Coordinates of C-alpha atoms in Angstrom, one line a residue:
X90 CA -20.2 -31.1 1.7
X91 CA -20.8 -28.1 -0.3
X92 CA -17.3 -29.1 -2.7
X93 CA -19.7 -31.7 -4.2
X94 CA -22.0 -30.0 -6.1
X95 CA -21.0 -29.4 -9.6
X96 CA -20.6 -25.5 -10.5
X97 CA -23.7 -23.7 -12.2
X98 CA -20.7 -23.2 -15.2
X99 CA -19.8 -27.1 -15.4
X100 CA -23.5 -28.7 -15.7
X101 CA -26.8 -26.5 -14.3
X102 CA -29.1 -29.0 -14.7
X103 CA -27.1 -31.7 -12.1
X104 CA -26.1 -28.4 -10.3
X105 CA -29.6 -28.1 -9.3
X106 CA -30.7 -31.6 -9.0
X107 CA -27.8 -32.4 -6.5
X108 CA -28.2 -28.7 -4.6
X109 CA -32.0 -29.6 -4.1
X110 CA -30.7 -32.8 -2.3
X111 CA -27.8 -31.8 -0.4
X112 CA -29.4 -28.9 0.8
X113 CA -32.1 -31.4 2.2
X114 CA -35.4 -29.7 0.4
X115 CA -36.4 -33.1 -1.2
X116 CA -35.6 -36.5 -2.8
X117 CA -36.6 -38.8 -5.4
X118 CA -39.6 -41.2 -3.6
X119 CA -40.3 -44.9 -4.1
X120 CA -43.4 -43.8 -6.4
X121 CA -41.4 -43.0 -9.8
X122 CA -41.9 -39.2 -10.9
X123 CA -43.1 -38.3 -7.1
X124 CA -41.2 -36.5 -4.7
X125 CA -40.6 -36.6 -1.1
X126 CA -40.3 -33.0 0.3
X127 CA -38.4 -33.3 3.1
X128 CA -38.8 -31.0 6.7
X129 CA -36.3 -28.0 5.6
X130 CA -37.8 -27.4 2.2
X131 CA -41.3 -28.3 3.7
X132 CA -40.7 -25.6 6.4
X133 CA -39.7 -23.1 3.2
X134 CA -43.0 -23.9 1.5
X135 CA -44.7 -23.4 4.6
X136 CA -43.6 -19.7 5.0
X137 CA -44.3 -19.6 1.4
X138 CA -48.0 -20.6 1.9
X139 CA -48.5 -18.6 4.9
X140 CA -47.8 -15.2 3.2
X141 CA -49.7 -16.3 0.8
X142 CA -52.9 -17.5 2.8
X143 CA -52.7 -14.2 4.3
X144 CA -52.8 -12.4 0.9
X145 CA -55.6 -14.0 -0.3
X146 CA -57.4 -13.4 3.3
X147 CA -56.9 -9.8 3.0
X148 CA -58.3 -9.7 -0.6
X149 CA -61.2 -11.7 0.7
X150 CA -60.8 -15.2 0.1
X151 CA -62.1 -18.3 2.2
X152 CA -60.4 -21.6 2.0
X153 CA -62.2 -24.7 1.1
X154 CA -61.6 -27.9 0.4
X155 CA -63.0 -30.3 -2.2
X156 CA -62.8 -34.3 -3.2
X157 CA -59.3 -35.9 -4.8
X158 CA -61.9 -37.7 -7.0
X159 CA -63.5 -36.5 -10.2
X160 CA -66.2 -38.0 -12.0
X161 CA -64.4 -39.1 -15.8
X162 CA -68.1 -37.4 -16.8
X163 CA -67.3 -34.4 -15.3
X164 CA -64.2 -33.7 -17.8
X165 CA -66.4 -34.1 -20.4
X166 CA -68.5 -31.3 -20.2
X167 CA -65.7 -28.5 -20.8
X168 CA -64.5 -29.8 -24.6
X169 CA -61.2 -27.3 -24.2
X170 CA -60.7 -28.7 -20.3
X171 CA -60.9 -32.0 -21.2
X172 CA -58.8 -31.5 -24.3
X173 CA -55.8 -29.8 -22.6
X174 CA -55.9 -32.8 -19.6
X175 CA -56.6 -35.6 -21.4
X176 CA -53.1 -37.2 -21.7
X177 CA -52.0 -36.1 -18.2
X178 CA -54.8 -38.0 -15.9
X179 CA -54.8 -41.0 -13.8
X180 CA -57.8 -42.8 -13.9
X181 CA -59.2 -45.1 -10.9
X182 CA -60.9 -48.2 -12.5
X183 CA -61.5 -50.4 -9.1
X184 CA -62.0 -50.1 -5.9
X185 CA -60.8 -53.5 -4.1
X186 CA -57.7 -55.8 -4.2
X187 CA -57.8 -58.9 -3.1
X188 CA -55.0 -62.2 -2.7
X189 CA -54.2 -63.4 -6.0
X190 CA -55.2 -67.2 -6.0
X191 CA -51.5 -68.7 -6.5
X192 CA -50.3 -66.7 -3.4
X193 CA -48.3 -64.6 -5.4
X194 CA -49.3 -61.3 -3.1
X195 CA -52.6 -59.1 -4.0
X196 CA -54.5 -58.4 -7.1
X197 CA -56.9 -56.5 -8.1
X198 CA -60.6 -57.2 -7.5
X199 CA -62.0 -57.7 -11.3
X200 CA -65.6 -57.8 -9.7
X201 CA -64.9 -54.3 -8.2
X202 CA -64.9 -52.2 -11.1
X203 CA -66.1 -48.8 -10.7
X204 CA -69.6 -48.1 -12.7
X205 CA -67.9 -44.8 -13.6
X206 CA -64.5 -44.1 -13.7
X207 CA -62.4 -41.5 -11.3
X208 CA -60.0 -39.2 -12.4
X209 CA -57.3 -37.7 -9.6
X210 CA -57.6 -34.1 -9.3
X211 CA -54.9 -32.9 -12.0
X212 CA -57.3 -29.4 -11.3
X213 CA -60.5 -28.6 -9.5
X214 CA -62.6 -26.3 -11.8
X215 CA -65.0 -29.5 -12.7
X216 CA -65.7 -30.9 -9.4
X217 CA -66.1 -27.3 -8.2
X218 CA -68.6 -25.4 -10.5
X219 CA -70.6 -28.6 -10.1
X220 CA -70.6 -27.6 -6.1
X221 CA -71.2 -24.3 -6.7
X222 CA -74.2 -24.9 -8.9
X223 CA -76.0 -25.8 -5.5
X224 CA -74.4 -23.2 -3.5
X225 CA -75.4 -19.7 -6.5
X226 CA -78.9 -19.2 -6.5
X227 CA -79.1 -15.4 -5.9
X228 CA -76.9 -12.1 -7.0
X229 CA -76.5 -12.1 -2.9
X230 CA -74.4 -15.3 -3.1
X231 CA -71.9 -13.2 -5.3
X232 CA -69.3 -13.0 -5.6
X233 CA -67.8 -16.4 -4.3
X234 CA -64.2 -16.0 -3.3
X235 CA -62.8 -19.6 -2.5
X236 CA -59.4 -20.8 -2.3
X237 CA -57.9 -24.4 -1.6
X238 CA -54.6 -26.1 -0.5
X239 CA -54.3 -28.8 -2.0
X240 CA -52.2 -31.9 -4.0
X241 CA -52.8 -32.8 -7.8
X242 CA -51.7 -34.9 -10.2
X243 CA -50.7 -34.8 -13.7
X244 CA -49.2 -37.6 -15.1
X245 CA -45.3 -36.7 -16.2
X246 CA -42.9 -39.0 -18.0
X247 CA -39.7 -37.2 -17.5
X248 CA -39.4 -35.5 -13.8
X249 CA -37.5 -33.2 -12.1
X250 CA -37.9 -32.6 -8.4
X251 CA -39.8 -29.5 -7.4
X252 CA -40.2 -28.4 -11.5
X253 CA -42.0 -30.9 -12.8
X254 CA -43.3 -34.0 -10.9
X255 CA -46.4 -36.1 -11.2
X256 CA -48.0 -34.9 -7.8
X257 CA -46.9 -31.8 -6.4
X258 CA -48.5 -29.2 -4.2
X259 CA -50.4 -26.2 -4.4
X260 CA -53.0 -23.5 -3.6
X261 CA -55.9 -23.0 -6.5
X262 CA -58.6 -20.3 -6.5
X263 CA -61.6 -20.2 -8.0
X264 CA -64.2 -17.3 -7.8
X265 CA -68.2 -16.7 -9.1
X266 CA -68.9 -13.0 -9.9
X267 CA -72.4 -11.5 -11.9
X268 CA -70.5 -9.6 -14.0
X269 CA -67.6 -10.1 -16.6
X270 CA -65.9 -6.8 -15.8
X271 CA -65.6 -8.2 -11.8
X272 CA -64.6 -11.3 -12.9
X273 CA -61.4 -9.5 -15.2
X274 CA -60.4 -7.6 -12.1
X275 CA -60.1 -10.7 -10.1
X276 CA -57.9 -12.1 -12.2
X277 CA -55.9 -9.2 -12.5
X278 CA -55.9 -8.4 -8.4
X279 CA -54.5 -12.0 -8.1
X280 CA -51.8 -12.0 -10.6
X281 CA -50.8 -8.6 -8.5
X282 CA -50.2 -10.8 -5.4
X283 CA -48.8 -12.9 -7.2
X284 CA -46.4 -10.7 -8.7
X285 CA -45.8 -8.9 -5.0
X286 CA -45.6 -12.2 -3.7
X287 CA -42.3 -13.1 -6.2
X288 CA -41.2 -10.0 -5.8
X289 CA -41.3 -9.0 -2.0
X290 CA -40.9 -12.0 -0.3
X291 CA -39.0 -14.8 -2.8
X292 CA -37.3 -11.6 -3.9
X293 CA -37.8 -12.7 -8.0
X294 CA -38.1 -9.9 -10.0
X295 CA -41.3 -11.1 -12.5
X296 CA -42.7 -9.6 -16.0
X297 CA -46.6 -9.5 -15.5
X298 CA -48.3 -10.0 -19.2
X299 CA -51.0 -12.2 -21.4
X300 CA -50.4 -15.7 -22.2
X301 CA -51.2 -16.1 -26.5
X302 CA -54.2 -18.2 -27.2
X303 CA -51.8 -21.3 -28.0
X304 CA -50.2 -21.0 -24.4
X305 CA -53.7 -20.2 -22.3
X306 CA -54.9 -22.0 -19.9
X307 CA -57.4 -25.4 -21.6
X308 CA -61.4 -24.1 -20.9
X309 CA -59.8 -20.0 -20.4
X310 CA -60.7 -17.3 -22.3
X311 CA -57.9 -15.1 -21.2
X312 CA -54.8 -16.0 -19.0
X313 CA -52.2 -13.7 -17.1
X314 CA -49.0 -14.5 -16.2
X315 CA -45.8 -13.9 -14.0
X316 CA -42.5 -15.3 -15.8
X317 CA -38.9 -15.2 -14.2
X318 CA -35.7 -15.2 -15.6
X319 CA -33.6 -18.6 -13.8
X320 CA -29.5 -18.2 -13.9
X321 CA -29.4 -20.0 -16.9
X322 CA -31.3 -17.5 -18.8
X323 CA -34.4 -20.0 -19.1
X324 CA -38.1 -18.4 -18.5
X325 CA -40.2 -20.5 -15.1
X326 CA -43.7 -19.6 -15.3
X327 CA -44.0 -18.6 -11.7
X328 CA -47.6 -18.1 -12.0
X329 CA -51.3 -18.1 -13.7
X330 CA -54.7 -16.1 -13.2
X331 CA -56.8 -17.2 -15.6
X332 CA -60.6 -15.6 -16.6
X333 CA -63.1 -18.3 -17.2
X334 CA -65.6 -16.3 -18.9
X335 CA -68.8 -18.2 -18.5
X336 CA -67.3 -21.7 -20.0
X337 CA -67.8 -23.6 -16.9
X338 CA -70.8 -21.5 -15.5
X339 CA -72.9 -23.0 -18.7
X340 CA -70.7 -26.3 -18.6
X341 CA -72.6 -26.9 -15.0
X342 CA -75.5 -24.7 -15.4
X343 CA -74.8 -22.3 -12.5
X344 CA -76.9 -19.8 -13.3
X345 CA -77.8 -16.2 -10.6
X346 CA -80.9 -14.6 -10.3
X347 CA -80.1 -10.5 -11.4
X348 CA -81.3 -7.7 -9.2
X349 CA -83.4 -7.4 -12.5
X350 CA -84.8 -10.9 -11.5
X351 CA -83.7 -12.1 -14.6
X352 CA -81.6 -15.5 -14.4
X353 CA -78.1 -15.6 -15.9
X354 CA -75.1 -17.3 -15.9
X355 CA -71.7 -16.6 -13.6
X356 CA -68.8 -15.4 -14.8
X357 CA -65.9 -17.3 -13.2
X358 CA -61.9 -17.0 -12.4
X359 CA -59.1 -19.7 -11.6
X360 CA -55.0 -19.1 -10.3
X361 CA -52.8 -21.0 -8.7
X362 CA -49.1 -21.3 -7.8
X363 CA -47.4 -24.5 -6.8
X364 CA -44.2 -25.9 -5.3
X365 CA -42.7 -24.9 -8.1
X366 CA -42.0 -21.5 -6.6
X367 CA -39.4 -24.0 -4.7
X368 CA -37.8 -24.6 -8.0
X369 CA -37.5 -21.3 -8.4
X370 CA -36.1 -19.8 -5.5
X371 CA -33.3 -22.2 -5.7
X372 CA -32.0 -21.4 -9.1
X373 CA -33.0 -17.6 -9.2
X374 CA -30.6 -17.1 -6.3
X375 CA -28.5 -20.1 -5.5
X376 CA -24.6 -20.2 -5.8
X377 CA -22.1 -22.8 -6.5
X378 CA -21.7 -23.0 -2.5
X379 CA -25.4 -23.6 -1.8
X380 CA -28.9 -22.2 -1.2
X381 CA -29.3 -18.2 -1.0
X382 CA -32.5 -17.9 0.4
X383 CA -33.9 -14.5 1.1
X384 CA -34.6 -13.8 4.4
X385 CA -38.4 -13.8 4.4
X386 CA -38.8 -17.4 3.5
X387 CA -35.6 -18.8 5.4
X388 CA -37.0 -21.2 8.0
X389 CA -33.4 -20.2 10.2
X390 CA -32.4 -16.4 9.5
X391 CA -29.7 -16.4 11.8
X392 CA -27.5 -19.0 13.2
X393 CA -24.9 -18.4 16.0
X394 CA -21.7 -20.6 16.1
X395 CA -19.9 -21.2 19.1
X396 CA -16.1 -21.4 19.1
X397 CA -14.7 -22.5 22.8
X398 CA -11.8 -24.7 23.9
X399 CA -13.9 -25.7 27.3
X400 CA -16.9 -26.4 28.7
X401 CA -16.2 -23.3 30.8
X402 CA -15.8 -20.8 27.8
X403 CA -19.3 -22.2 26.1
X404 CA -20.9 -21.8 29.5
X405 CA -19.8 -18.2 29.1
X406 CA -20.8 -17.7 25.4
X407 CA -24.3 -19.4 25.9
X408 CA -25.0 -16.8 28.0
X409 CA -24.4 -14.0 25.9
X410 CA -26.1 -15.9 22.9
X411 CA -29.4 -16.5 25.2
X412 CA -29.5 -12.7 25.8
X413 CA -29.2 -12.1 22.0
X414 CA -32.0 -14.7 20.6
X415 CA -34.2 -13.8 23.0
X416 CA -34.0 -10.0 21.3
X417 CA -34.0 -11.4 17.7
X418 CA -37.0 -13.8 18.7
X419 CA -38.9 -10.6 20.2
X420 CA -38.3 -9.1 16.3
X421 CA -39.5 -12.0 14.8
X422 CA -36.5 -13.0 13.7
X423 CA -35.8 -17.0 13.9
X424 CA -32.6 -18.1 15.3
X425 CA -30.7 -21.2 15.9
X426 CA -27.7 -21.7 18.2
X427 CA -25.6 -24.5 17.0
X428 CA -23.8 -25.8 20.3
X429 CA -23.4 -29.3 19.6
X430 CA -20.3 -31.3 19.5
X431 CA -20.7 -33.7 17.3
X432 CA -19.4 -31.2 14.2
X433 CA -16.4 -28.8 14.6
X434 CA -17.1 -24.8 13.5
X435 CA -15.7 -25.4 9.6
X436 CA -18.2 -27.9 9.2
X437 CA -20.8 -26.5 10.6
X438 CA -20.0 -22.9 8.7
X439 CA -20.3 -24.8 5.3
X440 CA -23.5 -26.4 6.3
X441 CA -25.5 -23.8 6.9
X442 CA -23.7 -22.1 3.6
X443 CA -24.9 -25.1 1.9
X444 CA -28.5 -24.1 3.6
X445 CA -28.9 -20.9 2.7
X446 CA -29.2 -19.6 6.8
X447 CA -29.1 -15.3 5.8
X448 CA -26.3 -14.4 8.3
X449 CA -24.6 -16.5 10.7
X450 CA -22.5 -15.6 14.0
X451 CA -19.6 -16.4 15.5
X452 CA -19.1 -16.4 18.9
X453 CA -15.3 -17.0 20.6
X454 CA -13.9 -16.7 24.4
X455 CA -12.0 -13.3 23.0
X456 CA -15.2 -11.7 21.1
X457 CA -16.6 -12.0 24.3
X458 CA -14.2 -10.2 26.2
X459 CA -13.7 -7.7 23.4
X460 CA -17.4 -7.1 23.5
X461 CA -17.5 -8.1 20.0
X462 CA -18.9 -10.4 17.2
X463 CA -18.1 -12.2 13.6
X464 CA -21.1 -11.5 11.4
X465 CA -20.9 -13.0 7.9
X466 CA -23.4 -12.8 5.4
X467 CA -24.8 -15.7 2.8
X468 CA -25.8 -13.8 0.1
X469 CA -22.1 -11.7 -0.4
X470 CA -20.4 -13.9 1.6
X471 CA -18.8 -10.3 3.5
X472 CA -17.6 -11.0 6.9
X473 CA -17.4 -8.4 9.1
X474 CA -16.6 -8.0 12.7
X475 CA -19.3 -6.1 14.6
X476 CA -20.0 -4.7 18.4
X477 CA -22.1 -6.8 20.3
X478 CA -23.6 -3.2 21.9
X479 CA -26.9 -3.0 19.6
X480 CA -26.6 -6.2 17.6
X481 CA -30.4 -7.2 17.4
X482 CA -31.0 -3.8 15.3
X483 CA -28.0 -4.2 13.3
X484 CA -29.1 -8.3 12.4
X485 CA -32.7 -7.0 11.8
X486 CA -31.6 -4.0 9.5
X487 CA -29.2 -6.4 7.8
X488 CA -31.6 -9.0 7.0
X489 CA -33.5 -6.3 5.1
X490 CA -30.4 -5.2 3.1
X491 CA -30.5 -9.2 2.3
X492 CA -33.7 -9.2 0.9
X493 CA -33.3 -5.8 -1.2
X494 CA -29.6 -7.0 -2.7
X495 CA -30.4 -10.4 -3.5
X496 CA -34.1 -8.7 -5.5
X497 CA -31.6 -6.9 -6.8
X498 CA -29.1 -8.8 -8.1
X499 CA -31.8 -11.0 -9.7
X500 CA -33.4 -7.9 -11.4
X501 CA -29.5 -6.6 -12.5
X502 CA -29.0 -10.4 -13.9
X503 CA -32.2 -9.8 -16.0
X504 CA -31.7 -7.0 -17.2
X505 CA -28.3 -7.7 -18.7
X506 CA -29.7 -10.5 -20.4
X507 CA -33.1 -9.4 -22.0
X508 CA -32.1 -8.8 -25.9
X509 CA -34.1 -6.8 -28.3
X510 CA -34.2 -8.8 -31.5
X511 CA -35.4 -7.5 -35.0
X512 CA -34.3 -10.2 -37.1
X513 CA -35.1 -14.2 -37.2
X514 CA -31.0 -15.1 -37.4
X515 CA -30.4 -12.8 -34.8
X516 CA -32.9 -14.6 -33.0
X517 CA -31.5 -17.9 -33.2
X518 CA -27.7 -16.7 -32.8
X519 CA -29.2 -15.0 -29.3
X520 CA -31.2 -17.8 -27.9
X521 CA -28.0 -20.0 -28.3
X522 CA -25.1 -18.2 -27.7
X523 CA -26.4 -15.8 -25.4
X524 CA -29.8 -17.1 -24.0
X525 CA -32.7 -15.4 -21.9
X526 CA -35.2 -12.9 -22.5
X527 CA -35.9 -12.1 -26.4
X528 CA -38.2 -9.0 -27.0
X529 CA -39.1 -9.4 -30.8
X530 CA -42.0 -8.6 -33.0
X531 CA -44.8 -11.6 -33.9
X532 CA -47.3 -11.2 -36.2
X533 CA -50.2 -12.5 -34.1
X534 CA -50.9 -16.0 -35.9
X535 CA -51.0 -19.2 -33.8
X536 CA -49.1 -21.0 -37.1
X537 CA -45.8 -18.8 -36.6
X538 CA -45.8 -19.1 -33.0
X539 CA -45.4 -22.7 -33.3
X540 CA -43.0 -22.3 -36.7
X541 CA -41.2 -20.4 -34.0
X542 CA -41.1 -22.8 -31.4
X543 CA -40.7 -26.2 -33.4
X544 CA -37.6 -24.9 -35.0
X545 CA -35.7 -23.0 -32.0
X546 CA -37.9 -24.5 -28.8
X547 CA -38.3 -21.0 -27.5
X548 CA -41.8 -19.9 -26.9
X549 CA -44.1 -16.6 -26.7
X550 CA -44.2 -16.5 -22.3
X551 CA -46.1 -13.7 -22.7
X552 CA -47.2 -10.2 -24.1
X553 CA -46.0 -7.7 -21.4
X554 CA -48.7 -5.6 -19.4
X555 CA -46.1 -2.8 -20.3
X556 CA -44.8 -3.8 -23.8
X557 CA -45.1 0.3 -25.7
X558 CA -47.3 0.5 -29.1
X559 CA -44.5 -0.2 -31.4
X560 CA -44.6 -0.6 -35.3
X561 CA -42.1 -3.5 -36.2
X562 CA -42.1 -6.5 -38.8
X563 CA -42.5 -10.2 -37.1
X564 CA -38.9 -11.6 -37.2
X565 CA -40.3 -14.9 -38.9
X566 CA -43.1 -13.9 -41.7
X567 CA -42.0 -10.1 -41.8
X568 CA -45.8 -8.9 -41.7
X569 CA -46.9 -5.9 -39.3
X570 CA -46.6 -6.3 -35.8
X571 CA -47.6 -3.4 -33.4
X572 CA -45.7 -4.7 -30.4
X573 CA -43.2 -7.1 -29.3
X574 CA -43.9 -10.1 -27.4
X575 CA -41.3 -11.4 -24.7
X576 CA -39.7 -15.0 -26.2
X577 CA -37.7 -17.4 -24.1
X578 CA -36.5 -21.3 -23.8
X579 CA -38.4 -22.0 -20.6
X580 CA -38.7 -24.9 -17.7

């Protein structure tokens, strides 16, 4: 199965679109640009979402959940909201059908036109500030910390499963605070789980910085960012904290009473991530055989393969293999034992290749009597042959080494591709022949930044937390620049 896939080297784009459906994460629906996500990539996105939720339970956070619907008016109160979704919205119109007259099947109901129209969700902060207006009265409501799972749509003309579809999943926070200086450290804590989110459990190494005004999020008056490096040396924007100011506080009048008992307005925070952290996963770590998943979001992390010649040796070998699950379950470890017929031991060794499973065993009539096991690992492919004697600790430390090498190797792959540019040629020449990460200098103006990105299609994916007080010339205009700014092609 695996042979089928083109190589990363041949074509990366069909690479990935036939990995994400051979691997069986998702497939192309009957509703064009929407997805069907099917049980083993649901079942990643799950694990994903449950380290999550309990991220944002430890920080504080409460989930909520709050209407599909959104009034068209409710758009229009936020200029720079309304502005930056405008073109991406479906709009309801009616509420009926009925049979069309001729018998031709069902039409819609002209005399069941909505008074006002209904936009679906593309993102919540409308619907929600005009909730919390009724639930802020006091600085003892403060601060709100809410969080929701949810689906949204934005309206996309060219798809790609996972990356960019019209409905697609995900969590969104939004927070109330009485002060401006809680309201920046919100949106900093979240981008920190975000970041350790990437980092320790989809094990993506992620630069944490400031999106430019041009690239913020619409109705934001600041927005931070994770971005990660793909194989192909393309940027993903693997996700957003954005501070909100008081633009939809006074958009919505929500307005606190002060321990001064003086009445003010909130000062608000948004961040999300979305199934596009599937996207991700696949092409920061994938090979030209499969999946590599790291072992934290792997839905099996080890899967034993019997090998027999009768029903007598199996008999023998499931014994051994229930004794050895039952000590990886106690770890918290999942494990699958593959003993059915209908798929000889090659086959079933490529599939769960193709799947990404962490380690797999192999378990034959003479491991058994040597007191032995074959241990082979996804991410190096190693296969070693290993005493059964204290196999659970030696599978739980392994799975760890997993984790760590494939961070690793991701971190290793960006670094050897993140280029220090000084000059607008070298630029170019870089971003074509060589691709990635581009540190250069930019003079600060939203004009160059998009001279910059109509003529090479790489864009500013953010100003580094880190980036070092640096006196340089932008590459484009030549004028002062005191820092450099991290460029890339992105998804």
């Amino acid at each position: 199965m695996a042979n089928a896939i083109p190589s990363r080297s041949e074509n990366y784009s069909e690479w990935y679109n036939e990995l994400v459906k051979r691997a069986d994460l998702a497939e192309n629906s009957a509703v064009r640009g929407c997805m069907v996500i099917k049980p083993y990539g649901f079942s990643i996105w799950e694990k994903m979402q449950r380290a999550l939720d309990d991220m944002f339970k430890e920080t504080g956070h409460m989930n909520a959940y709050f209407p599909l619907f959104i009034p068209k008016s409710f758009l229009s109160k936020e200029a720079s909201h309304v502005e930056g979704f405008a073109k991406e919205c479906a709009v309801v119109t009616h509420y009926r059908l009925k049979n069309a007259p001729d018998g031709s099947g069902v039409i819609v109901d002209p005399d069941a036109k909505l008074e006002e129209e209904l936009i679906v969700r593309p993102t919540s902060e409308t619907v929600i500030w005009s909730t919390y207006k009724n639930w802020i009265q006091s600085y003892r409501d403060l601060p709100l910390l809410i969080n929701q799972w949810a689906n949204v749509v934005r309206w996309e003309m060219r798809t790609r499963l996972f990356l960019r579809t019209t409905e697609f999943l995900w969590q969104e926070g939004h927070t109330a605070h009485s002060t401006s200086d809680e309201a920046m450290a919100e949106t900093r804590q979240m981008l920190e789980v975000y970041a350790r989110f990437a980092e320790e459990w989809a094990a993506i190494p992620v630069i944490k910085g400031y999106k430019t005004a041009n690239e913020r999020f619409a109705g934001a008056e600041e927005t931070l960012c994770i971005e990660a490096m793909m194989q192909d040396g393309k940027a993903l924007q693997a996700g957003t904290s954005h501070y909100l100011g008081q633009n939809f506080a006074k958009a919505f009048d929500v307005k606190f009473q002060s321990k001064a008992g003086t009445l003010e307005y909130v000062w608000g925070t948004s961040w999300g991530v979305s199934t596009r952290l599937m996207g991700a996963l696949v092409m920061a770590h994938s090979d030209d055989s499969g999946l590599v998943l790291p072992p934290k979001l792997a839905p099996i992390q080890v899967v034993i393969v019997p090998i027999y010649r009768s029903e007598e040796q199996l008999a023998q070998i499931t014994e051994k293999v229930k004794e050895i699950s039952a000590g990886l379950r106690k770890k918290g470890i999942s494990v699958k034992f593959d003993d059915s017929d209908a798929n000889k031991p090659g086959w079933k060794f490529a599939e769960y290749e193709l799947r990404g499973v962490p380690v797999r065993l192999a378990m034959g009539a003479r491991d058994l009597e040597n007191g032995t096991v074959e241990v082979a690992r996804r991410d190096t492919k190693e296969k070693m042959t290993v005493q059964l004697e204290g196999i659970v600790d030696r599978i739980e430390t392994l799975l760890e080494e997993i984790q760590q090498n494939i961070y690793d190797k991701a971190l290793a792959f960006r670094t050897a591709n993140t280029h220090h540019v000084d000059d607008y040629g070298e630029f170019k020449q870089v971003l074509d022949e060589k691709g990635g990460f581009i540190l250069a200098h930019w003079d600060g103006t939203p004009e160059t930044e998009e001279r910059i990105k109509e003529e090479t299609k790489a864009t500013i994916r953010c100003i580094p937390y880190n980036a070092p007080e640096e006196e340089g010339k932008c590459i484009l205009t030549g004028r002062p620049s005191s820092r450099r700014v991290l460029f890339a092609r992105a998804y």
